[in-house]
């Protein structure tokens, strides 16, 4: 088992008080405490939504979408076309309910859909912009 050093020494390297033994703490406990103090524990738990996305929306929607990140309590999802983007935006409430029922971590507060920048869509955009220039 790995241990983290929890020091009671100051910047000079000398003990603040010479009484008492050195304290060691398991790395897992030190990390857990740090995550709780900084509020990162909930953020890490929300990342489970990335893995649960396909189960929450089903195979048809999962084929044209990809959950890419969680920002705060908002899940960011890339969508292959603007038509699907509009459709999913209208279904956002239902999708959010399904997602939160599947996920075990803290609830996701919102979903942001954005058009995916695939090689195909970027290529089409370049052709359109070149034609206009």
Tab-separated table of N, CA and C in Angstrom:
chain	number	residue	atom	x	y	z
A	1	UNK	N	0.842	-1.175	0.000
A	1	UNK	CA	0.000	0.000	0.000
A	1	UNK	C	0.886	1.236	0.000
A	2	UNK	N	0.553	2.210	-0.838
A	2	UNK	CA	1.335	3.437	-0.911
A	2	UNK	C	0.856	4.411	0.156
A	3	UNK	N	1.773	5.207	0.653
A	3	UNK	CA	1.442	6.178	1.680
A	3	UNK	C	1.893	7.560	1.248
A	4	UNK	N	1.116	8.558	1.628
A	4	UNK	CA	1.479	9.947	1.353
A	4	UNK	C	2.024	10.550	2.637
A	5	UNK	N	2.981	11.391	2.519
A	5	UNK	CA	3.578	12.039	3.677
A	5	UNK	C	2.742	13.251	4.034
A	6	UNK	N	2.253	13.270	5.222
A	6	UNK	CA	1.545	14.445	5.709
A	6	UNK	C	2.458	15.083	6.738
A	7	UNK	N	3.055	16.162	6.383
A	7	UNK	CA	4.107	16.750	7.198
A	7	UNK	C	3.574	17.852	8.092
A	8	UNK	N	4.157	17.940	9.274
A	8	UNK	CA	3.870	19.074	10.138
A	8	UNK	C	5.091	19.985	10.178
A	9	UNK	N	5.953	19.850	9.168
A	9	UNK	CA	7.149	20.683	9.079
A	9	UNK	C	6.814	21.953	8.313
A	10	UNK	N	7.504	22.997	8.642
A	10	UNK	CA	7.333	24.263	7.951
A	10	UNK	C	8.188	24.312	6.702
A	11	UNK	N	8.325	25.494	6.145
A	11	UNK	CA	9.116	25.685	4.937
A	11	UNK	C	10.582	25.356	5.192
A	12	UNK	N	11.050	25.613	6.405
A	12	UNK	CA	12.457	25.368	6.722
A	12	UNK	C	12.784	23.887	6.813
A	13	UNK	N	11.781	23.029	6.897
A	13	UNK	CA	12.024	21.600	7.031
A	13	UNK	C	12.097	21.144	8.476
A	14	UNK	N	11.981	22.069	9.402
A	14	UNK	CA	12.008	21.704	10.824
A	14	UNK	C	10.587	21.522	11.321
A	15	UNK	N	10.438	20.655	12.285
A	15	UNK	CA	9.120	20.410	12.864
A	15	UNK	C	8.625	21.631	13.628
A	16	UNK	N	7.325	21.877	13.505
A	16	UNK	CA	6.721	22.955	14.273
A	16	UNK	C	6.782	22.614	15.754
A	17	UNK	N	6.584	21.361	16.065
A	17	UNK	CA	6.737	20.893	17.448
A	17	UNK	C	7.428	19.544	17.386
A	18	UNK	N	8.386	19.333	18.229
A	18	UNK	CA	9.144	18.088	18.192
A	18	UNK	C	8.400	16.930	18.832
A	19	UNK	N	7.256	17.184	19.417
A	19	UNK	CA	6.524	16.100	20.067
A	19	UNK	C	5.660	15.361	19.053
A	20	UNK	N	5.497	14.065	19.255
A	20	UNK	CA	4.619	13.252	18.416
A	20	UNK	C	5.344	12.643	17.240
A	21	UNK	N	4.891	11.490	16.831
A	21	UNK	CA	5.510	10.789	15.706
A	21	UNK	C	5.062	11.387	14.372
A	22	UNK	N	5.779	11.047	13.326
A	22	UNK	CA	5.380	11.444	11.978
A	22	UNK	C	4.098	10.695	11.628
A	23	UNK	N	3.261	11.345	10.841
A	23	UNK	CA	1.995	10.719	10.478
A	23	UNK	C	2.015	10.339	9.003
A	24	UNK	N	1.627	9.116	8.734
A	24	UNK	CA	1.467	8.653	7.364
A	24	UNK	C	-0.011	8.396	7.124
A	25	UNK	N	-0.428	8.622	5.887
A	25	UNK	CA	-1.827	8.421	5.534
A	25	UNK	C	-1.858	7.682	4.192
A	26	UNK	N	-2.702	6.674	4.046
A	26	UNK	CA	-2.794	5.993	2.752
A	26	UNK	C	-3.115	6.993	1.635
A	27	UNK	N	-2.514	6.799	0.477
A	27	UNK	CA	-2.709	7.707	-0.652
A	27	UNK	C	-4.189	7.812	-1.012
A	28	UNK	N	-4.895	6.702	-0.974
A	28	UNK	CA	-6.325	6.719	-1.315
A	28	UNK	C	-7.091	7.650	-0.383
A	29	UNK	N	-6.769	7.616	0.917
A	29	UNK	CA	-7.452	8.490	1.875
A	29	UNK	C	-7.084	9.951	1.642
A	30	UNK	N	-5.804	10.202	1.369
A	30	UNK	CA	-5.363	11.575	1.114
A	30	UNK	C	-6.035	12.128	-0.139
A	31	UNK	N	-6.105	11.315	-1.191
A	31	UNK	CA	-6.732	11.747	-2.436
A	31	UNK	C	-8.230	11.974	-2.252
A	32	UNK	N	-8.891	11.065	-1.558
A	32	UNK	CA	-10.326	11.208	-1.302
A	32	UNK	C	-10.602	12.512	-0.542
A	33	UNK	N	-9.793	12.775	0.477
A	33	UNK	CA	-9.961	14.011	1.245
A	33	UNK	C	-9.758	15.249	0.389
A	34	UNK	N	-8.743	15.224	-0.460
A	34	UNK	CA	-8.474	16.354	-1.350
A	34	UNK	C	-9.648	16.584	-2.301
A	35	UNK	N	-10.143	15.509	-2.911
A	35	UNK	CA	-11.255	15.635	-3.851
A	35	UNK	C	-12.497	16.190	-3.172
A	36	UNK	N	-12.761	15.759	-1.944
A	36	UNK	CA	-13.928	16.262	-1.215
A	36	UNK	C	-13.753	17.734	-0.858
A	37	UNK	N	-12.552	18.110	-0.413
A	37	UNK	CA	-12.308	19.508	-0.032
A	37	UNK	C	-12.431	20.448	-1.222
A	38	UNK	N	-12.016	20.004	-2.383
A	38	UNK	CA	-12.036	20.866	-3.566
A	38	UNK	C	-13.333	20.770	-4.365
A	39	UNK	N	-14.198	19.825	-4.019
A	39	UNK	CA	-15.455	19.658	-4.741
A	39	UNK	C	-15.314	18.882	-6.041
A	40	UNK	N	-14.143	18.319	-6.283
A	40	UNK	CA	-13.925	17.563	-7.516
A	40	UNK	C	-14.546	16.176	-7.481
A	41	UNK	N	-14.916	15.702	-6.296
A	41	UNK	CA	-15.488	14.355	-6.199
A	41	UNK	C	-16.788	14.250	-6.991
A	42	UNK	N	-17.648	15.270	-6.906
A	42	UNK	CA	-18.906	15.241	-7.667
A	42	UNK	C	-18.641	15.331	-9.167
A	43	UNK	N	-17.662	16.149	-9.543
A	43	UNK	CA	-17.333	16.277	-10.968
A	43	UNK	C	-16.869	14.946	-11.540
A	44	UNK	N	-16.046	14.236	-10.796
A	44	UNK	CA	-15.568	12.936	-11.266
A	44	UNK	C	-16.703	11.925	-11.355
A	45	UNK	N	-17.622	11.968	-10.402
A	45	UNK	CA	-18.757	11.042	-10.438
A	45	UNK	C	-19.665	11.335	-11.631
A	46	UNK	N	-19.794	12.614	-11.993
A	46	UNK	CA	-20.640	12.972	-13.138
A	46	UNK	C	-20.064	12.465	-14.457
A	47	UNK	N	-18.763	12.209	-14.494
A	47	UNK	CA	-18.154	11.702	-15.731
A	47	UNK	C	-18.727	10.350	-16.141
A	48	UNK	N	-19.373	9.654	-15.215
A	48	UNK	CA	-20.022	8.390	-15.545
A	48	UNK	C	-21.097	8.559	-16.603
A	49	UNK	N	-21.634	9.772	-16.737
A	49	UNK	CA	-22.659	10.040	-17.748
A	49	UNK	C	-22.122	9.815	-19.158
A	50	UNK	N	-20.820	9.998	-19.353
A	50	UNK	CA	-20.230	9.760	-20.677
A	50	UNK	C	-20.394	8.302	-21.079
A	51	UNK	N	-20.195	7.410	-20.119
A	51	UNK	CA	-20.325	5.976	-20.396
A	51	UNK	C	-21.781	5.534	-20.493
A	52	UNK	N	-22.672	6.212	-19.800
A	52	UNK	CA	-24.083	5.821	-19.754
A	52	UNK	C	-24.915	6.433	-20.877
A	53	UNK	N	-24.329	7.332	-21.657
A	53	UNK	CA	-25.076	8.046	-22.688
A	53	UNK	C	-25.797	7.097	-23.644
A	54	UNK	N	-25.092	6.135	-24.204
A	54	UNK	CA	-25.688	5.223	-25.196
A	54	UNK	C	-26.850	4.434	-24.602
A	55	UNK	N	-26.726	4.010	-23.344
A	55	UNK	CA	-27.825	3.278	-22.702
A	55	UNK	C	-29.039	4.173	-22.487
A	56	UNK	N	-28.803	5.442	-22.193
A	56	UNK	CA	-29.908	6.357	-21.908
A	56	UNK	C	-30.685	6.735	-23.163
A	57	UNK	N	-30.000	6.879	-24.300
A	57	UNK	CA	-30.682	7.362	-25.506
A	57	UNK	C	-31.044	6.261	-26.492
A	58	UNK	N	-30.465	5.093	-26.355
A	58	UNK	CA	-30.762	3.995	-27.269
A	58	UNK	C	-29.838	3.990	-28.475
A	59	UNK	N	-29.845	2.873	-29.216
A	59	UNK	CA	-28.878	2.699	-30.310
A	59	UNK	C	-29.070	3.656	-31.487
A	60	UNK	N	-30.314	4.010	-31.793
A	60	UNK	CA	-30.571	4.882	-32.945
A	60	UNK	C	-29.937	6.257	-32.748
A	61	UNK	N	-30.143	6.843	-31.575
A	61	UNK	CA	-29.575	8.162	-31.285
A	61	UNK	C	-28.076	8.048	-31.015
A	62	UNK	N	-27.663	6.967	-30.388
A	62	UNK	CA	-26.243	6.785	-30.068
A	62	UNK	C	-25.381	6.732	-31.328
A	63	UNK	N	-25.947	6.255	-32.448
A	63	UNK	CA	-25.183	6.181	-33.701
A	63	UNK	C	-24.833	7.558	-34.256
A	64	UNK	N	-25.632	8.572	-33.939
A	64	UNK	CA	-25.408	9.904	-34.514
A	64	UNK	C	-24.940	10.924	-33.482
A	65	UNK	N	-24.648	10.450	-32.275
A	65	UNK	CA	-24.206	11.355	-31.215
A	65	UNK	C	-23.005	10.768	-30.488
A	66	UNK	N	-22.351	11.647	-29.731
A	66	UNK	CA	-21.238	11.204	-28.891
A	66	UNK	C	-21.128	12.165	-27.712
A	67	UNK	N	-21.248	11.630	-26.491
A	67	UNK	CA	-21.052	12.441	-25.289
A	67	UNK	C	-19.556	12.675	-25.141
A	68	UNK	N	-19.135	13.944	-25.095
A	68	UNK	CA	-17.704	14.239	-25.129
A	68	UNK	C	-17.137	14.786	-23.829
A	69	UNK	N	-17.932	15.492	-23.038
A	69	UNK	CA	-17.403	16.042	-21.791
A	69	UNK	C	-18.532	16.470	-20.867
A	70	UNK	N	-18.154	16.673	-19.610
A	70	UNK	CA	-19.079	17.221	-18.627
A	70	UNK	C	-18.455	18.513	-18.122
A	71	UNK	N	-19.179	19.612	-18.267
A	71	UNK	CA	-18.725	20.918	-17.771
A	71	UNK	C	-19.652	21.335	-16.644
A	72	UNK	N	-19.124	21.322	-15.434
A	72	UNK	CA	-19.970	21.594	-14.277
A	72	UNK	C	-20.990	20.484	-14.157
A	73	UNK	N	-22.269	20.826	-14.276
A	73	UNK	CA	-23.302	19.785	-14.244
A	73	UNK	C	-23.963	19.612	-15.612
A	74	UNK	N	-23.301	20.099	-16.669
A	74	UNK	CA	-23.846	20.030	-18.022
A	74	UNK	C	-23.067	19.028	-18.868
A	75	UNK	N	-23.802	18.130	-19.512
A	75	UNK	CA	-23.207	17.154	-20.417
A	75	UNK	C	-23.145	17.762	-21.814
A	76	UNK	N	-21.980	17.701	-22.442
A	76	UNK	CA	-21.800	18.219	-23.800
A	76	UNK	C	-21.802	17.033	-24.760
A	77	UNK	N	-22.683	17.112	-25.764
A	77	UNK	CA	-22.874	16.008	-26.707
A	77	UNK	C	-22.673	16.523	-28.128
A	78	UNK	N	-21.839	15.824	-28.897
A	78	UNK	CA	-21.656	16.157	-30.310
A	78	UNK	C	-22.677	15.392	-31.143
A	79	UNK	N	-23.237	16.082	-32.140
A	79	UNK	CA	-24.275	15.520	-33.003
A	79	UNK	C	-23.791	15.621	-34.452
A	80	UNK	N	-24.083	14.595	-35.259
A	80	UNK	CA	-23.557	14.549	-36.627
A	80	UNK	C	-24.223	15.511	-37.608
A	81	UNK	N	-25.463	15.910	-37.362
A	81	UNK	CA	-26.115	16.805	-38.320
A	81	UNK	C	-26.964	17.832	-37.581
A	82	UNK	N	-27.240	18.928	-38.271
A	82	UNK	CA	-28.061	19.970	-37.663
A	82	UNK	C	-29.505	19.499	-37.487
A	83	UNK	N	-29.973	18.615	-38.364
A	83	UNK	CA	-31.327	18.072	-38.209
A	83	UNK	C	-31.440	17.285	-36.907
A	84	UNK	N	-30.458	16.421	-36.639
A	84	UNK	CA	-30.462	15.680	-35.376
A	84	UNK	C	-30.272	16.631	-34.194
A	85	UNK	N	-29.483	17.654	-34.375
A	85	UNK	CA	-29.278	18.630	-33.301
A	85	UNK	C	-30.609	19.266	-32.903
A	86	UNK	N	-31.398	19.678	-33.893
A	86	UNK	CA	-32.708	20.281	-33.616
A	86	UNK	C	-33.645	19.279	-32.953
A	87	UNK	N	-33.680	18.064	-33.478
A	87	UNK	CA	-34.564	17.026	-32.926
A	87	UNK	C	-34.230	16.738	-31.461
A	88	UNK	N	-32.954	16.570	-31.179
A	88	UNK	CA	-32.539	16.243	-29.810
A	88	UNK	C	-32.733	17.421	-28.863
A	89	UNK	N	-32.582	18.630	-29.374
A	89	UNK	CA	-32.820	19.807	-28.538
A	89	UNK	C	-34.275	19.842	-28.083
A	90	UNK	N	-35.194	19.467	-28.960
A	90	UNK	CA	-36.611	19.436	-28.582
A	90	UNK	C	-36.911	18.315	-27.588
A	91	UNK	N	-36.101	17.261	-27.603
A	91	UNK	CA	-36.307	16.119	-26.701
A	91	UNK	C	-35.426	16.199	-25.453
A	92	UNK	N	-34.781	17.331	-25.242
A	92	UNK	CA	-33.782	17.463	-24.183
A	92	UNK	C	-34.311	17.085	-22.802
A	93	UNK	N	-35.505	17.502	-22.462
A	93	UNK	CA	-36.080	17.195	-21.145
A	93	UNK	C	-36.232	15.702	-20.910
A	94	UNK	N	-36.772	15.012	-21.892
A	94	UNK	CA	-36.954	13.560	-21.792
A	94	UNK	C	-35.609	12.840	-21.706
A	95	UNK	N	-34.662	13.266	-22.528
A	95	UNK	CA	-33.334	12.646	-22.515
A	95	UNK	C	-32.662	12.857	-21.165
A	96	UNK	N	-32.797	14.043	-20.615
A	96	UNK	CA	-32.194	14.350	-19.311
A	96	UNK	C	-32.784	13.474	-18.210
A	97	UNK	N	-34.100	13.265	-18.238
A	97	UNK	CA	-34.737	12.372	-17.259
A	97	UNK	C	-34.199	10.951	-17.378
A	98	UNK	N	-34.126	10.440	-18.611
A	98	UNK	CA	-33.609	9.082	-18.824
A	98	UNK	C	-32.160	8.958	-18.364
A	99	UNK	N	-31.360	9.949	-18.704
A	99	UNK	CA	-29.946	9.918	-18.348
A	99	UNK	C	-29.764	9.899	-16.835
A	100	UNK	N	-30.500	10.742	-16.132
A	100	UNK	CA	-30.370	10.784	-14.673
A	100	UNK	C	-30.917	9.526	-14.012
A	101	UNK	N	-31.861	8.843	-14.660
A	101	UNK	CA	-32.360	7.593	-14.083
A	101	UNK	C	-31.354	6.455	-14.268
A	102	UNK	N	-30.523	6.545	-15.298
A	102	UNK	CA	-29.519	5.514	-15.573
A	102	UNK	C	-28.231	5.755	-14.780
A	103	UNK	N	-27.856	7.016	-14.616
A	103	UNK	CA	-26.586	7.358	-13.954
A	103	UNK	C	-26.696	7.195	-12.441
A	104	UNK	N	-25.598	6.753	-11.842
A	104	UNK	CA	-25.575	6.545	-10.394
A	104	UNK	C	-24.982	7.727	-9.646
A	105	UNK	N	-24.260	8.602	-10.315
A	105	UNK	CA	-23.616	9.744	-9.665
A	105	UNK	C	-24.581	10.894	-9.457
A	106	UNK	N	-24.047	12.070	-9.120
A	106	UNK	CA	-24.890	13.262	-8.961
A	106	UNK	C	-25.633	13.554	-10.266
A	107	UNK	N	-26.811	14.138	-10.183
A	107	UNK	CA	-27.608	14.350	-11.395
A	107	UNK	C	-26.958	15.338	-12.359
A	108	UNK	N	-27.194	15.097	-13.634
A	108	UNK	CA	-26.774	16.021	-14.688
A	108	UNK	C	-27.850	17.101	-14.764
A	109	UNK	N	-27.443	18.362	-14.748
A	109	UNK	CA	-28.397	19.465	-14.727
A	109	UNK	C	-28.853	19.919	-16.100
A	110	UNK	N	-28.047	19.676	-17.120
A	110	UNK	CA	-28.400	20.121	-18.459
A	110	UNK	C	-27.609	19.378	-19.515
A	111	UNK	N	-28.068	19.519	-20.751
A	111	UNK	CA	-27.377	18.916	-21.889
A	111	UNK	C	-27.172	20.007	-22.928
A	112	UNK	N	-25.981	20.068	-23.477
A	112	UNK	CA	-25.688	21.014	-24.557
A	112	UNK	C	-25.311	20.209	-25.791
A	113	UNK	N	-26.094	20.376	-26.849
A	113	UNK	CA	-25.808	19.693	-28.105
A	113	UNK	C	-25.025	20.637	-29.002
A	114	UNK	N	-24.006	20.104	-29.656
A	114	UNK	CA	-23.247	20.904	-30.617
A	114	UNK	C	-22.941	20.040	-31.834
A	115	UNK	N	-22.826	20.698	-32.965
A	115	UNK	CA	-22.546	20.000	-34.210
A	115	UNK	C	-21.118	19.466	-34.171
A	116	UNK	N	-20.968	18.191	-34.484
A	116	UNK	CA	-19.649	17.551	-34.458
A	116	UNK	C	-18.808	18.054	-35.620
A	117	UNK	N	-17.540	18.218	-35.349
A	117	UNK	CA	-16.609	18.614	-36.401
A	117	UNK	C	-15.885	17.373	-36.896
A	118	UNK	N	-16.558	16.635	-37.759
A	118	UNK	CA	-15.950	15.434	-38.339
A	118	UNK	C	-15.181	15.838	-39.590
A	119	UNK	N	-14.364	14.966	-40.075
A	119	UNK	CA	-13.606	15.251	-41.297
A	119	UNK	C	-14.557	15.554	-42.451
A	120	UNK	N	-15.679	14.847	-42.486
A	120	UNK	CA	-16.648	15.047	-43.566
A	120	UNK	C	-17.289	16.429	-43.484
A	121	UNK	N	-17.749	16.834	-42.302
A	121	UNK	CA	-18.407	18.139	-42.176
A	121	UNK	C	-17.422	19.276	-42.378
A	122	UNK	N	-16.198	19.122	-41.894
A	122	UNK	CA	-15.189	20.160	-42.104
A	122	UNK	C	-14.858	20.271	-43.588
A	123	UNK	N	-14.753	19.134	-44.281
A	123	UNK	CA	-14.486	19.142	-45.719
A	123	UNK	C	-15.581	19.849	-46.503
A	124	UNK	N	-16.845	19.583	-46.155
A	124	UNK	CA	-17.964	20.244	-46.825
A	124	UNK	C	-17.914	21.746	-46.586
A	125	UNK	N	-17.630	22.151	-45.360
A	125	UNK	CA	-17.575	23.574	-45.035
A	125	UNK	C	-16.464	24.266	-45.825
A	126	UNK	N	-15.317	23.611	-45.954
A	126	UNK	CA	-14.212	24.210	-46.715
A	126	UNK	C	-14.603	24.411	-48.174
A	127	UNK	N	-15.308	23.432	-48.767
A	127	UNK	CA	-15.741	23.555	-50.161
A	127	UNK	C	-16.687	24.739	-50.322
A	128	UNK	N	-17.616	24.898	-49.392
A	128	UNK	CA	-18.578	25.997	-49.455
A	128	UNK	C	-17.859	27.332	-49.324
A	129	UNK	N	-16.928	27.427	-48.371
A	129	UNK	CA	-16.219	28.687	-48.161
A	129	UNK	C	-15.318	29.032	-49.358
A	130	UNK	N	-14.693	28.020	-49.981
A	130	UNK	CA	-13.853	28.274	-51.164
A	130	UNK	C	-14.712	28.768	-52.330
A	131	UNK	N	-15.903	28.195	-52.479
A	131	UNK	CA	-16.788	28.586	-53.577
A	131	UNK	C	-17.247	30.034	-53.425
A	132	UNK	N	-17.420	30.483	-52.175
A	132	UNK	CA	-17.878	31.852	-51.932
A	132	UNK	C	-16.752	32.866	-52.084
A	133	UNK	N	-15.512	32.430	-51.960
A	133	UNK	CA	-14.375	33.367	-51.991
A	133	UNK	C	-14.009	33.812	-53.374
